[in-house]
Amino acid sequence: MSESAKIGVFFCNCGKTISERIDIKKLKEEVQSAGGVQCIEEFESLCRKPEQEKLSSLMKKEGVERVVIAGCSPKLYEELFARTLKEAGINPEFLVISNIREQCSWVFPEKDTATRKALEDIRQKVSRAKSLEAFDEVDVPAEQKVLAIGGGIAGLETALELSKLGFKVTLIEKSSALGGRTLKLNKSYVIEENPKDYVQAKVDLVNKDDNIEILTETELVKLNGSPGNFTAKIKQSGEKKDLNVGAIVVATGLSTRFPRESYGIDLSEKVVTQLQLEEILASPEKSDARFKGDNKAHVLFVTGMIGEDSKLSTASALKNALLLKGKYDCLTYVACQEMKVAGDRLEEMYRKAREEGVIFFKYNGNPPSFVTNGSEIKAVVSDYFLSAGEKGIPQVKIPCDLLVLEENLVPTEDFAALRGTLDIKLGPRGFFQQDNVHQVPVKSNKSGIFLVGSCRQPMDIVEVLADAGSAATQIVSLLSPGKIKVNDNRWTIEKGKCTLCLTCVRFCPHGAIGWTRAAEASEGLCQACGVCASECPAIAIQVKNYTNDQILTELEEILNK
Amino acid sequence: MAKDSKKALIIGGGIAGMSAARELANNGVEVTLVEREPNIGGYGARFCCKASEECNKCSVCLINYNMDEIAAHPGITLLANSEVKGLTKSGDGFEVKLSQRPRFVDSGKCTACGLCTEKCPTEPKAIKLPQPQSVPNSYYIDVAKCLNFQGKDCRVCQEVCPVKAVDLKEEARESTLTVDSVIVATGFKPFDPSEKRQYGYGRMANVITALELEEQFRFQGKLTRPSDGKEPKSVAFIQCVGSRDIRQENSYCSRYCCAFAMRSARLIRDRLPETDVSIFYMDLQSAGKGFNEFYEKVRKEVDFIHAMPGNLDETPTQGIIIGYEDIAGGKICQKGFDLVVLSVGITPNDNAENLAETLGIKAGEDGFYQVISSNGSLKAADGAIFLAGACQGPKDINSSIAQGMRAAEEVVSLLTSKN
């Protein structure tokens, strides 16, 4: 506490919207007579530049050390005033805003009530200003190097973008080759190029790029440190080594699972998943052998039976139904719960497929069943729009030469282990959870770790590219200044009180707390949200300027009139 | 970024443009953001939070968040009320001609105290905020309503303004700007449902659009029937109005509307628990992660009717009667509702064609701007012009943000590699 610091209280009339409805003169007198405030001044509208310059020079002249501004909501101009303080050589941490506009003058019709509330609020803010403690921002050097985990399209694209922006990247891949699942695709609905060529071109670029180091058959085994300075322990064929990197990109993609329990039929020569069909179509010999001939093959695509909610399976069914129709003149059918067309080109493909004679069934809650007789497979399919009143929903039997079933898109097997190593969160379906679902979707809950592509949710190639781009810009703005600003000693713990119950470790939303003999927070990861301090059963943790003592003093100031 | 800083122009201050602006400015690019309207935020600034007892993840709060960030960001110059009049190549970059219509209120001085509106003698008021929580937080004069511009000698606002921000003689300003790169993020226009006569929009007071529902909740904080101001006891949403519709030449899915209807339905059920909500639909489209779980929740509260209504009629006793085919029952049905909300589609912006010509970019058959290659780049022309958001095709808020950030990344990457 610093009772002797020079405190300034500055009122803003905000045009007349505050001064007409609050008795500023009375406020000034009351603040003056309460004592402890050295400088009081009234301004017309403090958000305007000339007035700020006036404020700045006044603060310098009077040697003000702590500042209370009584005006509009801190949401509007807190940042602006923080800059003004900085210009006047005052630590912006010593700024307190009392909202006497939105919370006083605008809400109370009687001048007296508004003035009384404003006074109480200012008294509280002055007491807060007195109790504030200084802490500095320190610069931590930021490593201009990034570790990307996963050699699929997401990892490749992010690495290339980062390299273009002048960063070094180490790209690790657990299998023996780069390219990922895209290599298995025959065709993409969003890009015209053959996906295999497309991803191969990226692999070639990465191979030629001097900024990118490729390590295959390599896994991350341990991670320490904070943004700008992570130490990643990686293991390549039994050999471990440490890498110093500034940020981590997680681009591990997804995996598929065939849910036999939902379909009641086994995979076989005639029953394949969508991915298996891609692999057949990718090989001209295999697909010619299967589909070429005088007898037109009956092919049925089924989607929507297994609780997946992505448009990807509809896209895949439309794309391949059109392809089989066009190339081999197969008799193609699609049975779906919903036609998911909320994506680029999908409605167009749906229309084209109908024009070309692909037959669609919307089963609307009555999913198809499958009957096998030796090697013969019949699907019994119903269609909602063919239903006719009391007669019920008619069913159509389709003999299938090929049955193409949607598979579940699931996290890869090593997700759990990787999650543990990185100490980041998983979402409800087991994919990595972005920090805020909306704002910057590539951020994880841990600062400096970014999630790119299908490891956070299933997506198509163009969406993966958008993710890679976002992650690259985020990393550039994080690392390119060469240093990261970190609050010094903001988080404190009384080691004697810590019983190592690890409540804080479990509650910390940012994975910032670890422990040795007592809990310790990483200054680089800590966002000063205060969750640990409020949860700590021993009251051992305090976040500076929001300590229990400070908050209690402020409350007392309001209650002791 | 490079030592000497680079400049970018962003056309359109909706969520895509704002996201791009923020990313660029955070990466040291000097950004000028041009917005046609007096305030930024686009249509999204008029949407409402759709939380019921829990957050329904509509993302509308992000638009406000972005507006505040743009307003406070030292690296972004905001030109509201402005349009791009010309663009010529100059070296690797462009020379841009801009024109700013007068606002008659200096937004650098205006403290949004509201005295001018209070004293303005016209009704509705001629001087006003574009909307509550507007950015810039400054009033403007609607010339069509202002007495001064109709030859009368009224200068009340100018006289009462305590900070002397009103200038009734302000003139349009033309300026030129040299930039290294341009991002086009001009957004969309909601489909005008009066083109679909059978849905009665414009003829029946209690048929409203999705945007009107959003505005009711945002600005009035409640939902009422326009005809008598009473709370509706039953609400129907009709999906795909002007989307997936060849007759309207909008043969695409507008992507935001299924989730909009479902979230709004939850909001209505939360605010008005006695009110029944039905959704008429063609196919339900997924909206991002966790959609199925969300759908299961909505299904418990809302009646989903798998049919597109044929016609609407207005009756004095039963409200709006919707005629539709009950497919499972095999018969034609009629059902009355107090309020009908049309989930209108997304269509290209009004002056999309003109602007395309000015900028030298191309629009596709559906009227949305096109990228020049299918390799995932958002480049719209040779040279550094990129697209972001709904001007490139229908998008929800999250996809617009993602694309805005991708466009920003392409700009940063291009400008960096040139050095």
Coordinates of C-alpha atoms in Angstrom, one line a residue, chain A residues 261-503:
Chain A
E261 CA -23.3 -51.1 -34.5
S262 CA -25.2 -48.3 -36.3
Y263 CA -25.5 -50.1 -39.6
G264 CA -25.7 -53.8 -38.5
I265 CA -23.6 -54.9 -41.5
D266 CA -19.9 -55.7 -41.9
L267 CA -17.6 -54.0 -44.3
S268 CA -16.8 -56.3 -47.3
E269 CA -16.1 -56.3 -51.0
K270 CA -19.5 -54.8 -51.6
V271 CA -19.8 -52.7 -48.5
V272 CA -17.2 -49.9 -48.2
T273 CA -16.8 -46.6 -46.4
Q274 CA -16.6 -43.3 -48.2
L275 CA -12.8 -43.2 -47.7
Q276 CA -12.4 -46.7 -49.1
L277 CA -14.4 -45.6 -52.1
E278 CA -12.0 -42.7 -52.6
E279 CA -9.1 -45.1 -52.6
I280 CA -10.8 -47.4 -55.2
L281 CA -11.6 -44.4 -57.4
A282 CA -8.1 -43.1 -57.1
S283 CA -6.8 -46.2 -58.9
P284 CA -8.1 -46.4 -62.5
E285 CA -7.4 -50.1 -62.6
K286 CA -9.4 -50.9 -59.5
S287 CA -12.3 -48.7 -60.4
D288 CA -12.4 -49.9 -64.0
A289 CA -12.5 -53.5 -62.8
R290 CA -15.4 -52.7 -60.4
F291 CA -17.6 -50.4 -62.4
K292 CA -16.8 -50.9 -66.2
G293 CA -18.9 -53.4 -68.0
D294 CA -22.2 -54.0 -69.8
N295 CA -24.1 -54.5 -66.6
K296 CA -24.6 -51.1 -64.9
A297 CA -23.6 -51.3 -61.3
H298 CA -26.2 -50.2 -58.6
V299 CA -24.4 -48.0 -56.1
L300 CA -26.2 -46.7 -52.9
F301 CA -24.7 -44.0 -50.7
V302 CA -26.0 -43.7 -47.2
T303 CA -25.5 -40.7 -45.0
G304 CA -27.0 -39.3 -41.8
M305 CA -27.4 -42.5 -39.9
I306 CA -24.6 -42.2 -37.4
G307 CA -25.0 -38.8 -35.7
E308 CA -22.3 -36.9 -37.7
D309 CA -23.3 -33.3 -38.3
S310 CA -20.8 -32.2 -40.9
K311 CA -21.5 -31.4 -44.5
L312 CA -18.5 -33.4 -45.6
S313 CA -20.3 -36.8 -46.0
T314 CA -23.0 -35.2 -48.1
A315 CA -20.4 -33.5 -50.2
S316 CA -18.5 -36.8 -50.7
A317 CA -21.7 -38.7 -51.6
L318 CA -22.7 -36.0 -54.2
K319 CA -19.3 -35.8 -55.7
N320 CA -18.8 -39.6 -56.1
A321 CA -22.4 -40.3 -57.2
L322 CA -21.9 -37.7 -60.0
L323 CA -18.5 -39.2 -60.8
L324 CA -19.8 -42.8 -61.0
K325 CA -22.8 -41.7 -63.0
G326 CA -20.7 -39.7 -65.5
K327 CA -17.8 -42.0 -65.9
Y328 CA -19.4 -45.5 -65.7
D329 CA -23.1 -44.7 -66.1
C330 CA -23.8 -46.5 -62.8
L331 CA -27.3 -46.5 -61.3
T332 CA -26.6 -44.3 -58.3
Y333 CA -28.8 -43.6 -55.3
V334 CA -28.3 -41.4 -52.3
A335 CA -30.2 -42.0 -49.1
C336 CA -29.9 -39.2 -46.6
Q337 CA -31.6 -37.8 -43.5
E338 CA -30.9 -34.2 -44.6
M339 CA -29.3 -32.8 -47.7
K340 CA -26.5 -30.7 -46.1
V341 CA -25.8 -28.1 -48.7
A342 CA -24.4 -25.3 -46.6
G343 CA -21.0 -25.2 -48.3
D344 CA -19.4 -24.0 -51.5
R345 CA -20.9 -25.5 -54.7
L346 CA -23.0 -28.1 -52.8
E347 CA -26.4 -26.9 -53.9
E348 CA -25.1 -26.8 -57.5
M349 CA -23.8 -30.3 -57.2
Y350 CA -27.1 -31.5 -55.7
R351 CA -29.1 -30.0 -58.6
K352 CA -26.7 -31.4 -61.2
A353 CA -26.9 -34.9 -59.6
R354 CA -30.7 -34.8 -59.9
E355 CA -30.6 -33.6 -63.5
E356 CA -28.2 -36.5 -64.4
G357 CA -30.4 -39.1 -62.8
V358 CA -29.0 -39.8 -59.4
I359 CA -32.0 -40.9 -57.3
F360 CA -32.4 -39.3 -53.8
F361 CA -34.2 -40.7 -50.8
K362 CA -34.9 -38.5 -47.8
Y363 CA -35.7 -41.1 -45.1
N364 CA -36.6 -38.5 -42.4
G365 CA -36.2 -40.6 -39.3
N366 CA -36.8 -44.0 -41.0
P367 CA -33.2 -45.1 -41.9
P368 CA -32.6 -47.8 -44.4
S369 CA -32.0 -51.4 -43.3
F370 CA -29.8 -53.9 -45.1
V371 CA -30.6 -57.5 -45.9
T372 CA -27.8 -59.9 -46.9
N373 CA -28.3 -63.2 -48.7
G374 CA -25.0 -64.8 -49.5
S375 CA -23.1 -62.2 -51.4
E376 CA -26.2 -60.3 -52.4
I377 CA -27.1 -57.2 -50.5
K378 CA -30.4 -55.5 -50.6
A379 CA -31.1 -52.1 -49.0
V380 CA -34.6 -51.3 -47.9
V381 CA -35.1 -47.6 -48.2
S382 CA -38.0 -45.3 -47.5
D383 CA -38.7 -41.8 -48.7
Y384 CA -40.7 -39.3 -46.7
F385 CA -42.0 -37.5 -49.8
L386 CA -43.4 -40.7 -51.3
S387 CA -45.4 -41.4 -48.2
A388 CA -49.2 -41.3 -48.8
G389 CA -51.4 -40.9 -45.8
E390 CA -52.8 -44.0 -44.2
K391 CA -51.0 -46.3 -46.4
G392 CA -47.8 -45.3 -44.6
I393 CA -44.4 -44.9 -45.9
P394 CA -43.6 -47.1 -48.9
Q395 CA -40.3 -48.9 -49.0
V396 CA -38.1 -49.5 -52.0
K397 CA -35.7 -52.4 -52.2
I398 CA -32.5 -51.6 -53.9
P399 CA -30.1 -54.4 -54.9
C400 CA -26.6 -53.0 -54.2
D401 CA -23.5 -53.9 -56.1
L402 CA -21.8 -51.4 -53.9
L403 CA -23.0 -49.9 -50.6
V404 CA -21.1 -46.8 -49.6
L405 CA -21.5 -45.9 -45.9
E406 CA -20.6 -42.8 -44.1
E407 CA -18.0 -43.3 -41.4
N408 CA -17.6 -41.4 -38.1
L409 CA -14.9 -38.7 -38.1
V410 CA -13.0 -39.1 -34.9
P411 CA -9.9 -37.8 -33.2
T412 CA -6.8 -39.8 -33.9
E413 CA -5.6 -42.4 -31.4
D414 CA -2.8 -40.3 -30.1
F415 CA -5.0 -37.4 -29.1
A416 CA -5.2 -38.3 -25.5
A417 CA -1.5 -38.6 -25.1
L418 CA -0.8 -35.4 -27.0
R419 CA -3.5 -33.5 -25.0
G420 CA -1.6 -34.6 -21.8
T421 CA 1.7 -33.5 -23.2
L422 CA 0.5 -30.1 -24.4
D423 CA -1.9 -29.7 -21.4
I424 CA -4.7 -28.2 -23.6
K425 CA -8.4 -28.9 -23.5
L426 CA -10.6 -31.3 -25.5
G427 CA -14.1 -30.5 -26.7
P428 CA -17.2 -32.7 -26.2
R429 CA -16.4 -35.0 -29.2
G430 CA -12.8 -35.4 -28.3
F431 CA -11.4 -32.9 -30.8
F432 CA -9.1 -30.2 -29.5
Q433 CA -11.1 -27.3 -28.1
Q434 CA -10.5 -23.8 -29.3
D435 CA -10.2 -21.2 -26.5
N436 CA -13.2 -19.1 -27.6
V437 CA -15.5 -20.9 -30.0
H438 CA -15.9 -17.7 -32.0
Q439 CA -13.2 -15.1 -31.9
V440 CA -9.9 -16.6 -33.0
P441 CA -10.8 -20.2 -33.6
V442 CA -7.2 -21.3 -34.0
K443 CA -6.2 -20.4 -30.5
S444 CA -6.1 -23.1 -27.8
N445 CA -6.7 -22.4 -24.2
K446 CA -3.0 -22.1 -23.7
S447 CA -1.3 -19.1 -25.1
G448 CA 1.2 -19.9 -27.8
I449 CA -0.4 -23.2 -28.8
F450 CA -2.5 -23.0 -32.0
L451 CA -4.9 -25.5 -33.4
V452 CA -5.1 -25.8 -37.2
G453 CA -7.4 -27.9 -39.4
S454 CA -9.4 -31.0 -38.6
C455 CA -7.8 -31.7 -35.2
R456 CA -10.3 -29.1 -33.9
Q457 CA -13.3 -29.9 -36.0
P458 CA -13.8 -31.8 -39.3
M459 CA -13.3 -29.5 -42.3
D460 CA -12.7 -29.4 -46.0
I461 CA -9.4 -28.3 -47.7
V462 CA -10.3 -24.7 -48.2
E463 CA -11.3 -24.4 -44.5
V464 CA -8.0 -25.9 -43.5
L465 CA -6.2 -23.4 -45.6
A466 CA -8.1 -20.5 -43.9
D467 CA -7.1 -22.0 -40.5
A468 CA -3.5 -22.2 -41.5
G469 CA -3.6 -18.6 -42.6
S470 CA -5.2 -17.4 -39.4
A471 CA -2.7 -19.3 -37.3
A472 CA 0.3 -17.9 -39.3
T473 CA -0.9 -14.3 -38.7
Q474 CA -1.5 -15.0 -35.0
I475 CA 2.0 -16.4 -34.6
V476 CA 3.5 -13.4 -36.5
S477 CA 1.8 -10.9 -34.3
L478 CA 2.8 -12.9 -31.2
L479 CA 6.5 -13.5 -32.1
S480 CA 7.7 -11.0 -34.7
P481 CA 8.3 -8.1 -32.3
G482 CA 11.1 -10.4 -31.0
K483 CA 10.0 -10.2 -27.5
I484 CA 6.8 -10.8 -25.5
K485 CA 5.6 -8.6 -22.7
V486 CA 5.0 -10.4 -19.5
N487 CA 3.6 -9.1 -16.2
D488 CA 6.4 -9.4 -13.6
N489 CA 5.3 -10.9 -10.3
R490 CA 1.6 -10.3 -10.8
W491 CA 0.8 -13.7 -9.4
T492 CA 2.0 -14.4 -5.8
I493 CA 1.8 -17.4 -3.6
E494 CA 2.5 -17.8 0.1
K495 CA 4.5 -21.0 -0.1
G496 CA 4.0 -21.8 3.6
K497 CA 0.2 -21.9 3.1
C498 CA 0.2 -24.1 -0.1
T499 CA -0.7 -27.7 0.8
L500 CA -0.3 -28.9 -2.8
C501 CA -3.9 -29.8 -3.1
L502 CA -3.6 -28.7 -6.8
T503 CA -7.1 -27.2 -6.9

